[in-house]
Short mmCIF file of C-alpha atoms in Angstrom, two decimals:
data_model
loop_
_atom_site.label_atom_id
_atom_site.label_comp_id
_atom_site.label_asym_id
_atom_site.label_seq_id
_atom_site.Cartn_x
_atom_site.Cartn_y
_atom_site.Cartn_z
CA MET A 216 -79.00 -56.21 -19.05
CA ILE A 217 -77.65 -54.29 -22.06
CA GLU A 218 -79.37 -51.06 -23.06
CA ALA A 219 -78.26 -48.80 -25.92
CA SER A 220 -79.69 -45.35 -26.69
CA ASN A 221 -78.82 -43.57 -29.91
CA LEU A 222 -75.53 -45.41 -29.97
CA SER A 223 -73.22 -44.36 -32.80
CA LYS A 224 -69.72 -45.18 -33.89
CA ARG A 225 -67.94 -43.19 -36.56
CA TYR A 226 -64.48 -44.37 -37.61
CA PRO A 227 -61.76 -41.96 -38.74
CA GLY A 228 -62.49 -41.18 -42.38
CA GLY A 229 -66.17 -40.57 -41.70
CA LEU A 230 -67.57 -44.11 -41.94
CA ASP A 231 -70.63 -44.51 -39.69
CA ALA A 232 -70.40 -48.17 -38.71
CA VAL A 233 -73.24 -47.89 -36.18
CA LYS A 234 -75.79 -45.07 -36.32
CA ASP A 235 -78.34 -44.10 -33.63
CA ALA A 236 -78.82 -47.69 -32.51
CA SER A 237 -81.29 -48.13 -29.66
CA PHE A 238 -82.11 -51.55 -28.23
CA ARG A 239 -82.41 -53.50 -25.02
CA ILE A 240 -81.22 -57.02 -24.21
CA ASP A 241 -82.48 -58.44 -20.93
CA ALA A 242 -80.38 -60.63 -18.66
CA GLY A 243 -80.53 -64.29 -19.68
CA GLN A 244 -81.67 -63.58 -23.24
CA MET A 245 -80.11 -65.09 -26.33
CA VAL A 246 -79.84 -62.44 -29.03
CA LEU A 247 -78.57 -62.73 -32.57
CA ILE A 248 -77.20 -59.66 -34.31
CA THR A 249 -77.69 -60.21 -38.01
CA GLY A 250 -77.32 -58.25 -41.19
CA HIS A 251 -75.43 -58.26 -44.43
CA SER A 252 -71.70 -57.90 -44.62
CA GLY A 253 -70.69 -54.38 -43.52
CA ALA A 254 -73.99 -53.80 -41.69
CA GLY A 255 -72.13 -53.00 -38.45
CA LYS A 256 -72.45 -56.32 -36.58
CA THR A 257 -68.80 -56.57 -35.60
CA THR A 258 -68.64 -52.91 -34.56
CA LEU A 259 -71.71 -53.33 -32.36
CA VAL A 260 -70.14 -56.40 -30.73
CA LYS A 261 -66.94 -54.42 -30.17
CA LEU A 262 -68.92 -51.55 -28.63
CA ILE A 263 -70.73 -53.87 -26.21
CA SER A 264 -67.47 -55.56 -25.23
CA THR A 265 -65.69 -52.15 -24.79
CA ILE A 266 -63.11 -52.94 -27.45
CA GLU A 267 -64.38 -49.84 -29.26
CA ARG A 268 -65.66 -46.65 -27.63
CA PRO A 269 -68.89 -45.07 -28.97
CA THR A 270 -68.72 -41.70 -30.73
CA SER A 271 -72.07 -40.70 -29.23
CA GLY A 272 -75.07 -42.14 -27.43
CA SER A 273 -75.11 -44.27 -24.34
CA LEU A 274 -74.57 -47.95 -23.69
CA VAL A 275 -75.44 -49.33 -20.26
CA VAL A 276 -74.36 -52.88 -19.38
CA ASN A 277 -75.34 -54.36 -16.01
CA GLY A 278 -76.15 -50.86 -14.76
CA GLN A 279 -72.79 -49.41 -15.82
CA ASN A 280 -72.65 -46.71 -18.48
CA LEU A 281 -69.83 -47.92 -20.73
CA SER A 282 -69.75 -44.63 -22.67
CA ALA A 283 -68.61 -42.80 -19.54
CA LEU A 284 -66.02 -45.37 -18.43
CA GLY A 285 -62.50 -44.21 -17.63
CA ARG A 286 -59.58 -45.92 -19.38
CA HIS A 287 -58.48 -47.73 -16.24
CA ALA A 288 -61.95 -49.15 -15.53
CA ILE A 289 -62.27 -50.86 -18.92
CA PRO A 290 -60.16 -53.99 -18.19
CA HIS A 291 -62.23 -54.71 -15.07
CA VAL A 292 -65.48 -54.36 -17.05
CA ARG A 293 -64.18 -56.68 -19.78
CA ARG A 294 -63.74 -59.46 -17.22
CA HIS A 295 -67.53 -59.68 -16.95
CA PHE A 296 -67.74 -60.61 -20.63
CA GLY A 297 -66.80 -63.84 -22.34
CA LEU A 298 -65.54 -63.02 -25.83
CA VAL A 299 -65.37 -65.40 -28.76
CA PHE A 300 -63.86 -64.18 -32.00
CA GLN A 301 -64.25 -65.52 -35.52
CA ASP A 302 -60.45 -66.00 -35.73
CA GLN A 303 -60.40 -67.36 -32.14
CA LYS A 304 -57.27 -65.39 -31.18
CA LEU A 305 -55.69 -68.40 -29.53
CA LEU A 306 -52.09 -68.34 -28.35
CA PHE A 307 -49.98 -70.88 -30.18
CA ASP A 308 -47.08 -70.79 -27.74
CA ARG A 309 -49.31 -72.24 -24.99
CA ASN A 310 -51.16 -75.53 -24.81
CA ALA A 311 -54.97 -75.72 -24.66
CA LEU A 312 -55.11 -75.70 -20.87
CA ASN A 313 -52.84 -72.66 -20.59
CA ASN A 314 -54.91 -70.82 -23.20
CA VAL A 315 -58.02 -71.36 -21.08
CA MET A 316 -56.16 -70.37 -17.92
CA LEU A 317 -55.23 -66.92 -19.28
CA PRO A 318 -58.37 -65.06 -18.04
CA LEU A 319 -57.89 -66.64 -14.60
CA GLU A 320 -54.24 -65.55 -14.51
CA ILE A 321 -55.39 -62.04 -15.36
CA ALA A 322 -57.91 -62.20 -12.52
CA GLY A 323 -55.15 -63.33 -10.13
CA GLN A 324 -56.58 -66.75 -9.36
CA PRO A 325 -54.26 -69.16 -7.52
CA ARG A 326 -52.67 -71.56 -9.99
CA ARG A 327 -54.23 -74.71 -8.57
CA GLU A 328 -57.71 -73.19 -8.68
CA ALA A 329 -57.06 -71.86 -12.18
CA ILE A 330 -56.09 -75.34 -13.41
CA ARG A 331 -59.20 -76.87 -11.84
CA ARG A 332 -61.53 -74.32 -13.41
CA ALA A 333 -59.80 -74.43 -16.79
CA GLN A 334 -60.13 -78.22 -16.87
CA ALA A 335 -63.82 -77.89 -15.98
CA ALA A 336 -64.30 -75.42 -18.87
CA LEU A 337 -62.46 -77.74 -21.27
CA ASP A 338 -64.65 -80.60 -20.09
CA LYS A 339 -67.75 -78.53 -20.78
CA VAL A 340 -66.75 -78.05 -24.43
CA GLY A 341 -65.53 -81.65 -24.81
CA LEU A 342 -61.82 -80.90 -24.98
CA LEU A 343 -60.50 -82.14 -21.64
CA ALA A 344 -58.71 -85.03 -23.36
CA ARG A 345 -56.83 -82.47 -25.49
CA GLU A 346 -55.72 -80.18 -22.64
CA LYS A 347 -52.02 -80.70 -23.38
CA ALA A 348 -52.43 -80.20 -27.13
CA ASN A 349 -51.15 -77.07 -28.82
CA PRO A 350 -54.04 -75.20 -30.47
CA ILE A 351 -52.31 -75.58 -33.84
CA ALA A 352 -52.89 -79.34 -33.56
CA LEU A 353 -56.66 -78.85 -33.13
CA SER A 354 -59.26 -78.78 -35.90
CA GLY A 355 -61.18 -75.57 -36.70
CA GLY A 356 -64.17 -76.70 -34.67
CA GLU A 357 -61.96 -77.71 -31.74
CA GLN A 358 -60.17 -74.37 -31.86
CA GLN A 359 -63.51 -72.57 -31.69
CA ARG A 360 -64.58 -74.77 -28.77
CA LEU A 361 -61.28 -73.95 -27.06
CA ALA A 362 -62.00 -70.24 -27.59
CA ILE A 363 -65.42 -70.74 -25.99
CA ALA A 364 -63.83 -72.53 -23.02
CA ARG A 365 -61.51 -69.55 -22.55
CA ALA A 366 -64.47 -67.18 -22.81
CA VAL A 367 -66.55 -68.95 -20.16
CA VAL A 368 -63.85 -69.98 -17.69
CA ASN A 369 -64.24 -66.75 -15.72
CA ARG A 370 -68.00 -67.40 -15.40
CA PRO A 371 -69.05 -64.29 -17.34
CA THR A 372 -72.56 -62.90 -17.10
CA ILE A 373 -72.57 -62.08 -20.81
CA LEU A 374 -71.15 -64.27 -23.58
CA ILE A 375 -70.41 -62.29 -26.74
CA ALA A 376 -69.37 -63.88 -30.01
CA ASP A 377 -68.55 -62.49 -33.43
CA GLU A 378 -69.23 -64.93 -36.29
CA PRO A 379 -68.20 -67.95 -34.19
CA THR A 380 -69.21 -70.41 -36.91
CA GLY A 381 -67.97 -68.36 -39.85
CA ASN A 382 -64.98 -70.58 -40.61
CA LEU A 383 -66.56 -73.93 -39.73
CA ASP A 384 -68.34 -76.67 -41.66
CA THR A 385 -72.04 -77.24 -40.93
CA GLU A 386 -71.52 -80.05 -38.44
CA SER A 387 -68.87 -78.20 -36.41
CA GLY A 388 -70.98 -75.04 -36.60
CA MET A 389 -73.98 -76.88 -35.17
CA ALA A 390 -71.85 -78.21 -32.30
CA ILE A 391 -70.80 -74.65 -31.49
CA LEU A 392 -74.44 -73.49 -31.60
CA ASP A 393 -75.36 -76.19 -29.11
CA ILE A 394 -72.63 -75.07 -26.71
CA PHE A 395 -73.92 -71.47 -26.81
CA ALA A 396 -77.46 -72.74 -26.29
CA ASP A 397 -76.28 -74.73 -23.25
CA PHE A 398 -74.84 -71.61 -21.67
CA HIS A 399 -78.03 -69.69 -22.46
CA ARG A 400 -80.05 -72.41 -20.73
CA VAL A 401 -78.10 -71.92 -17.48
CA GLY A 402 -78.87 -68.19 -17.45
CA VAL A 403 -75.94 -66.63 -19.30
CA THR A 404 -76.84 -63.73 -21.60
CA VAL A 405 -75.66 -64.72 -25.08
CA VAL A 406 -75.10 -62.13 -27.80
CA VAL A 407 -73.91 -63.47 -31.16
CA ALA A 408 -73.19 -61.55 -34.32
CA THR A 409 -73.75 -63.84 -37.31
CA HIS A 410 -75.20 -64.09 -40.77
CA ASP A 411 -75.78 -67.82 -40.25
CA GLN A 412 -79.58 -68.28 -40.51
CA SER A 413 -79.48 -71.81 -39.05
CA TRP A 414 -79.28 -70.26 -35.58
CA ILE A 415 -82.75 -68.73 -36.02
CA GLU A 416 -84.27 -71.93 -37.34
CA ARG A 417 -82.78 -74.04 -34.56
CA TYR A 418 -83.15 -71.88 -31.43
CA HIS A 419 -85.61 -69.09 -32.30
CA PRO A 420 -83.58 -66.42 -30.47
CA ASN A 421 -84.35 -62.70 -30.32
CA VAL A 422 -82.92 -61.03 -33.41
CA LEU A 423 -81.38 -57.61 -33.77
CA ARG A 424 -81.18 -56.85 -37.49
CA LEU A 425 -78.75 -54.21 -38.71
CA ASP A 426 -78.65 -52.43 -42.05
CA HIS A 427 -75.93 -49.87 -42.81
CA GLY A 428 -75.33 -49.38 -39.11
CA ARG A 429 -78.98 -48.84 -38.18
CA VAL A 430 -81.16 -51.22 -36.19
CA VAL A 431 -84.02 -52.09 -38.53
CA SER A 432 -85.84 -54.69 -36.45
CA MET B 297 -52.77 -65.42 -0.96
CA ASN B 298 -54.12 -62.27 -2.59
CA ALA B 299 -54.39 -61.64 -6.31
CA TRP B 300 -51.70 -58.93 -6.22
CA PHE B 301 -49.09 -61.29 -4.77
CA ILE B 302 -50.09 -64.12 -7.13
CA GLN B 303 -49.75 -61.86 -10.16
CA HIS B 304 -46.33 -60.55 -9.06
CA ARG B 305 -45.09 -64.08 -8.44
CA ALA B 306 -46.38 -65.18 -11.84
CA ALA B 307 -44.72 -62.17 -13.51
CA LEU B 308 -41.40 -62.95 -11.82
CA ALA B 309 -41.66 -66.59 -12.91
CA ALA B 310 -42.46 -65.47 -16.47
CA ALA B 311 -39.40 -63.20 -16.45
CA PHE B 312 -37.18 -66.10 -15.35
CA ARG B 313 -38.70 -68.31 -18.07
CA ARG B 314 -37.98 -65.67 -20.72
CA LEU B 315 -34.36 -65.38 -19.56
CA TRP B 316 -33.99 -69.14 -19.62
CA ALA B 317 -35.81 -69.64 -22.92
CA THR B 318 -33.10 -67.89 -24.98
CA PRO B 319 -29.83 -68.70 -23.19
CA LEU B 320 -27.49 -67.32 -25.84
CA ASN B 321 -29.34 -63.99 -26.11
CA THR B 322 -29.46 -63.79 -22.33
CA LEU B 323 -25.75 -64.54 -22.02
CA LEU B 324 -24.79 -61.92 -24.60
CA SER B 325 -27.02 -59.29 -22.99
CA LEU B 326 -25.54 -60.09 -19.58
CA VAL B 327 -22.00 -59.76 -20.94
CA VAL B 328 -22.81 -56.35 -22.47
CA ILE B 329 -24.45 -55.15 -19.25
CA GLY B 330 -21.70 -56.70 -17.12
CA ILE B 331 -18.94 -54.93 -19.07
CA ALA B 332 -20.89 -51.65 -19.06
CA LEU B 333 -21.05 -51.80 -15.27
CA THR B 334 -17.54 -53.24 -14.79
CA LEU B 335 -15.67 -50.24 -16.17
CA PRO B 336 -17.12 -47.57 -13.82
CA ALA B 337 -17.18 -50.06 -10.93
CA PHE B 338 -13.52 -50.89 -11.46
CA GLY B 339 -12.73 -47.17 -11.68
CA TYR B 340 -14.55 -46.60 -8.40
CA VAL B 341 -12.63 -49.37 -6.63
CA ALA B 342 -9.33 -48.18 -8.12
CA LEU B 343 -9.95 -44.60 -6.90
CA ASP B 344 -10.94 -45.93 -3.50
CA ASN B 345 -7.67 -47.85 -3.30
CA LEU B 346 -5.69 -44.81 -4.47
CA ARG B 347 -7.32 -42.76 -1.72
CA ASP B 348 -6.23 -45.40 0.79
CA LEU B 349 -2.74 -45.38 -0.70
CA GLY B 350 -2.61 -41.58 -0.38
CA ARG B 351 -3.71 -41.75 3.24
CA SER B 352 -1.20 -44.41 4.13
CA ALA B 353 1.72 -42.77 2.29
CA SER B 354 4.28 -41.71 4.89
CA GLY B 355 4.65 -37.96 5.46
CA VAL B 356 1.71 -36.88 3.38
CA GLN B 357 -0.49 -35.94 6.32
CA GLN B 358 2.27 -34.83 8.64
CA ILE B 359 3.11 -31.30 9.66
CA SER B 360 6.69 -30.76 10.87
CA LEU B 361 7.08 -27.94 13.39
CA PHE B 362 10.65 -26.64 13.98
CA MET B 363 11.33 -24.46 17.01
CA ASN B 364 13.83 -21.60 17.27
CA LEU B 365 17.31 -22.73 18.32
CA GLU B 366 17.08 -20.70 21.51
CA ALA B 367 13.67 -22.18 22.50
CA GLY B 368 13.75 -23.73 25.97
CA LYS B 369 11.75 -26.38 27.85
CA LYS B 370 9.16 -23.81 28.85
CA ASP B 371 8.59 -22.90 25.18
CA VAL B 372 8.31 -26.59 24.26
CA ALA B 373 5.73 -27.08 27.01
CA GLU B 374 3.79 -24.08 25.71
CA ILE B 375 3.72 -25.54 22.18
CA GLU B 376 2.62 -28.90 23.56
CA ASN B 377 -0.19 -27.16 25.39
CA ARG B 378 -1.28 -25.35 22.24
CA LEU B 379 -1.11 -28.53 20.16
CA ARG B 380 -3.31 -30.26 22.71
CA GLN B 381 -5.96 -27.59 22.16
CA ALA B 382 -5.61 -27.02 18.41
CA ALA B 383 -4.64 -30.26 16.72
CA ASN B 384 -7.20 -33.03 16.81
CA GLY B 385 -4.79 -35.91 16.29
CA LYS B 386 -1.39 -37.21 17.37
CA TRP B 387 1.95 -35.49 17.71
CA LYS B 388 5.43 -36.49 18.70
CA PHE B 389 8.12 -34.31 20.21
CA VAL B 390 11.58 -34.84 18.70
CA PRO B 391 14.24 -33.21 20.96
CA LYS B 392 17.26 -31.68 19.20
CA GLU B 393 19.56 -34.25 20.88
CA GLU B 394 17.57 -37.14 19.40
CA ALA B 395 17.56 -35.47 16.00
CA LEU B 396 21.33 -35.15 16.15
CA LYS B 397 21.69 -38.83 17.11
CA ARG B 398 19.57 -39.82 14.10
CA MET B 399 21.69 -37.65 11.89
CA GLN B 400 24.84 -39.27 13.22
CA ALA B 401 23.38 -42.69 12.54
CA SER B 402 22.85 -41.78 8.88
CA GLU B 403 25.48 -43.14 6.54
CA GLY B 404 28.45 -40.75 6.05
CA MET B 405 27.13 -38.17 8.50
CA ALA B 406 28.93 -39.27 11.67
CA GLU B 407 32.20 -37.42 10.87
CA ILE B 408 30.42 -34.29 9.72
CA VAL B 409 28.30 -34.17 12.88
CA ALA B 410 31.41 -34.77 15.05
CA SER B 411 33.17 -31.82 13.46
CA LEU B 412 30.34 -29.42 14.33
CA PRO B 413 31.07 -27.04 17.23
CA ARG B 414 27.50 -27.38 18.57
CA ASN B 415 24.17 -29.03 17.75
CA PRO B 416 22.70 -27.05 14.83
CA LEU B 417 19.31 -28.85 14.94
CA PRO B 418 16.21 -27.41 16.64
CA ASP B 419 13.60 -29.15 18.79
CA ALA B 420 10.78 -30.31 16.57
CA PHE B 421 7.26 -31.74 16.64
CA ILE B 422 5.79 -34.17 14.12
CA VAL B 423 2.02 -33.54 14.02
CA GLU B 424 -0.43 -36.00 12.48
CA PRO B 425 -3.88 -34.35 12.45
CA THR B 426 -7.05 -36.43 12.24
CA ASN B 427 -8.54 -34.20 9.54
CA THR B 428 -6.27 -34.72 6.55
CA GLU B 429 -8.23 -32.63 4.06
CA PRO B 430 -5.75 -30.34 2.27
CA GLU B 431 -7.69 -27.20 3.29
CA ALA B 432 -7.75 -28.22 6.97
CA LEU B 433 -4.02 -29.02 6.92
CA GLU B 434 -3.25 -25.64 5.39
CA ILE B 435 -5.32 -23.80 8.02
CA LEU B 436 -3.53 -25.70 10.80
CA ARG B 437 -0.13 -24.95 9.24
CA LYS B 438 -0.91 -21.22 9.16
CA GLU B 439 -2.09 -21.27 12.77
CA ILE B 440 1.01 -23.09 13.99
CA SER B 441 3.28 -20.67 12.10
CA GLY B 442 1.98 -17.85 14.28
CA TRP B 443 2.85 -19.55 17.59
CA PRO B 444 5.78 -18.19 19.67
CA LYS B 445 9.29 -19.56 19.16
CA VAL B 446 8.19 -21.46 16.03
CA ALA B 447 10.84 -21.00 13.34
CA HIS B 448 9.38 -23.06 10.52
CA VAL B 449 6.35 -25.21 9.76
CA GLN B 450 6.60 -27.67 6.91
CA LEU B 451 3.66 -29.27 5.15
CA ASP B 452 3.94 -31.06 1.87
CA SER B 453 0.68 -29.43 0.90
CA ALA B 454 1.46 -29.15 -2.81
CA TRP B 455 1.72 -32.94 -3.06
CA VAL B 456 -1.45 -33.38 -1.04
CA LYS B 457 -3.29 -30.80 -3.13
CA ARG B 458 -2.14 -32.35 -6.37
CA PHE B 459 -3.15 -35.78 -5.22
CA ASP B 460 -6.52 -34.55 -4.03
CA ALA B 461 -7.10 -32.72 -7.34
CA PHE B 462 -6.21 -35.90 -9.19
CA LEU B 463 -8.71 -37.87 -7.13
CA ARG B 464 -11.42 -35.27 -7.72
CA LEU B 465 -10.72 -35.32 -11.46
CA GLY B 466 -10.82 -39.09 -11.42
CA LYS B 467 -14.12 -39.01 -9.54
CA LEU B 468 -15.64 -36.63 -12.08
CA ALA B 469 -14.43 -38.72 -15.01
CA LEU B 470 -15.82 -41.76 -13.26
CA TRP B 471 -19.27 -40.18 -12.89
CA MET B 472 -19.25 -39.24 -16.57
CA LEU B 473 -18.22 -42.76 -17.53
CA ALA B 474 -20.85 -44.24 -15.22
CA GLY B 475 -23.53 -42.00 -16.78
CA LEU B 476 -22.48 -43.03 -20.26
CA PHE B 477 -22.41 -46.74 -19.53
CA GLY B 478 -25.62 -46.47 -17.47
CA ALA B 479 -27.32 -44.98 -20.54
CA GLY B 480 -25.88 -47.87 -22.56
CA LEU B 481 -27.39 -50.38 -20.16
CA VAL B 482 -30.77 -48.66 -20.38
CA ALA B 483 -30.52 -48.76 -24.20
CA VAL B 484 -29.65 -52.48 -24.23
CA THR B 485 -32.63 -53.29 -22.00
CA PHE B 486 -34.87 -50.96 -24.02
CA ASN B 487 -34.09 -52.82 -27.22
CA THR B 488 -34.40 -56.30 -25.69
CA ILE B 489 -37.81 -55.46 -24.23
CA ARG B 490 -38.96 -53.82 -27.48
CA LEU B 491 -38.19 -57.04 -29.36
CA GLN B 492 -40.03 -59.05 -26.71
CA VAL B 493 -43.11 -56.82 -26.94
CA MET B 494 -43.08 -57.24 -30.73
CA ALA B 495 -42.75 -61.03 -30.40
CA GLN B 496 -45.63 -61.18 -27.92
CA SER B 497 -47.94 -58.72 -29.62
CA VAL B 498 -50.68 -61.34 -30.15
CA GLU B 499 -50.61 -62.39 -26.51
CA ILE B 500 -50.73 -58.75 -25.40
CA GLU B 501 -53.64 -57.99 -27.74
CA VAL B 502 -55.63 -61.02 -26.55
CA ALA B 503 -54.85 -60.35 -22.89
CA ARG B 504 -56.08 -56.76 -23.25
CA MET B 505 -59.30 -57.90 -24.90
CA ILE B 506 -60.12 -60.26 -22.08
CA GLY B 507 -59.48 -57.81 -19.27
CA ALA B 508 -55.76 -57.53 -18.59
CA THR B 509 -54.77 -54.27 -16.94
CA ASP B 510 -51.72 -52.27 -18.02
CA GLY B 511 -49.97 -53.48 -14.88
CA PHE B 512 -50.58 -57.14 -15.72
CA ILE B 513 -49.08 -56.69 -19.19
CA ARG B 514 -46.15 -54.51 -18.11
CA ARG B 515 -45.11 -56.41 -14.97
CA PRO B 516 -43.26 -59.37 -16.61
CA PHE B 517 -41.24 -56.93 -18.74
CA TYR B 518 -40.30 -54.85 -15.69
CA TYR B 519 -39.21 -57.96 -13.83
CA PHE B 520 -37.25 -59.11 -16.88
CA GLY B 521 -35.41 -55.77 -17.18
CA ALA B 522 -34.66 -55.64 -13.45
CA LEU B 523 -33.52 -59.29 -13.35
CA GLN B 524 -31.30 -58.89 -16.37
CA GLY B 525 -29.77 -55.71 -14.89
CA ALA B 526 -29.24 -57.34 -11.49
CA LEU B 527 -27.55 -60.38 -13.01
CA GLY B 528 -25.40 -58.05 -15.14
CA GLY B 529 -24.47 -56.19 -11.95
CA LEU B 530 -23.44 -59.40 -10.24
CA LEU B 531 -21.39 -60.36 -13.29
CA ALA B 532 -19.69 -56.94 -13.12
CA ALA B 533 -18.92 -57.47 -9.42
CA GLY B 534 -17.35 -60.82 -10.29
CA LEU B 535 -15.27 -59.29 -13.08
CA VAL B 536 -14.03 -56.48 -10.81
CA LEU B 537 -13.17 -58.97 -8.09
CA GLY B 538 -11.32 -61.18 -10.58
CA ALA B 539 -9.35 -58.25 -11.99
CA LEU B 540 -8.37 -57.01 -8.52
CA HIS B 541 -7.28 -60.51 -7.52
CA LEU B 542 -5.01 -60.60 -10.57
CA LEU B 543 -3.63 -57.14 -9.75
CA SER B 544 -3.16 -57.57 -6.01
CA GLY B 545 0.05 -59.63 -6.36
CA PRO B 546 1.93 -57.22 -8.67
CA VAL B 547 0.69 -54.19 -6.67
CA GLY B 548 2.03 -55.74 -3.45
CA GLU B 549 5.39 -56.40 -5.12
CA LEU B 550 5.53 -52.82 -6.41
CA ALA B 551 4.77 -51.44 -2.95
CA ALA B 552 7.51 -53.64 -1.48
CA LEU B 553 10.03 -52.21 -3.97
CA TYR B 554 9.24 -48.74 -2.55
CA GLY B 555 9.78 -50.07 0.96
CA GLY B 556 6.14 -50.12 1.91
CA SER B 557 3.31 -52.55 2.13
CA PHE B 558 0.01 -52.05 0.36
CA GLY B 559 -2.79 -54.46 -0.30
CA LEU B 560 -5.70 -53.73 -2.65
CA ARG B 561 -9.04 -53.43 -0.89
CA LEU B 562 -11.43 -55.86 -2.61
CA PRO B 563 -15.17 -55.24 -2.97
CA GLY B 564 -17.28 -57.27 -0.57
CA VAL B 565 -20.89 -58.45 -0.50
CA PRO B 566 -22.33 -54.95 0.18
CA GLU B 567 -20.54 -53.51 -2.89
CA ALA B 568 -21.75 -56.43 -5.05
CA ALA B 569 -25.28 -55.89 -3.74
CA VAL B 570 -25.10 -52.17 -4.60
CA LEU B 571 -23.91 -53.03 -8.11
CA ALA B 572 -26.73 -55.56 -8.55
CA ALA B 573 -29.28 -53.06 -7.24
CA LEU B 574 -27.95 -50.36 -9.57
CA GLY B 575 -28.12 -52.78 -12.51
CA ALA B 576 -31.66 -53.76 -11.51
CA PHE B 577 -32.73 -50.11 -11.34
CA LEU B 578 -31.24 -49.27 -14.74
CA GLY B 579 -32.76 -52.43 -16.25
CA TRP B 580 -36.15 -51.54 -14.79
CA LEU B 581 -35.79 -48.00 -16.20
CA GLY B 582 -35.00 -49.36 -19.69
CA ALA B 583 -37.97 -51.72 -19.47
CA GLN B 584 -40.24 -48.92 -18.28
CA LEU B 585 -39.29 -46.66 -21.20
CA SER B 586 -39.52 -49.47 -23.73
CA VAL B 587 -42.86 -50.84 -22.56
CA SER B 588 -44.40 -47.36 -22.36
CA LEU B 589 -43.42 -46.63 -25.96
CA SER B 590 -44.06 -50.11 -27.38
CA LEU B 591 -47.51 -50.55 -25.83
CA ARG B 592 -48.84 -47.33 -27.34
CA LYS B 593 -49.73 -49.18 -30.52
CA PHE B 594 -52.11 -51.39 -28.52
CA ASP B 595 -54.13 -48.40 -27.23
#
């Protein structure tokens, strides 16, 4: 469960990216964070995933108050999240399999087990046949699917994505939506920041609408 | 196998891969580190050999005790008794008759000795104390001078003092040189690691976002620095060994020309291990400083 109370984030320079946001996302829900460009979607995603720290307010995720977390506790909290970025942030000096194995290496999984789980994650997103391929050789849609495989390989309780279909054509975007929906169906909490309205039409998720940093509905 | 061990093993493997991935860079860094460690290490071995040479040089640690001409057997026995108590080492009694015989045996001295009305030489003792520190020798010399029927005590203390001062000066210079080159090694590792952090900034950023701890990110760099330093240390040990092998022949010939025999003491496995460990420590230190500074931008 994710619960925010009067959550605010002010960047240096005085920009209030998120202002007094209060909301609750229950475990297993699929929630879309929408709003116009600059509404604060990305900042809210970064706050939930502990990439940014709130200026004020509280944010409780799975019973843990992220606002009060010490610096050394943050990496361990992040391992409970699966993060998918618009620009994927793939590593081009590793092949697809090794990209997916990274979270397992960080968690200290034995190599054999890490390979097995990474291959299972690649299989889930339809990329097992490309496990040896360098990400640069993959299409935009495949790269995004690879990023999703990396995000889910550690079996996160919450899958968080920021504009995951932003750079994709309609068909590839739909394929990505279906993968997120699959994870939602097996009980994973899915939080996606997007301005892509096709999500709403296709899956009727809960929607958190932002406007100038404030939650409006 | 626990996660801690798995992560350390993976970090060590990553460090080896990085060393292997850029062989020319690795080789050049190792040469720089090797030379930086070779100079003080060679100085240390050279001083060590000089100390050995000083200890083995005939007469340096000897005290010659000359009795009065009128001293009798009873006086000699008394001195022997006192030497037994005071001098922790060896001594040899040289009776005046034996001294005269030696003098006669010397070239051109036989006629001179034969023309003497009586034996002008005194009974003497050659003392070789165990403690050959200049201060200890001087104290012993003073003590012996005060004993009855002792006419003269001779110690080549000035030579010993000068030699000891030279060794101390050499040791100090060596420490300064070692400090300087140690700092150089740290700087080389610092720069190598800084470039690596810059080259892997994307990987570090991504790893942090998905839950990597500081330790996970730093560990491969620490291992890299320590490995590079250790290999540089081993290279330095090899260079020192090679140089001493080249020198040992000429040094032996030189010693033979002075009527002595002297062989250079070569560093063994323990010395090479110390050099590798020292290199590893300095490499780790350079990596530690570099990573701490370079990773600030990711905070």
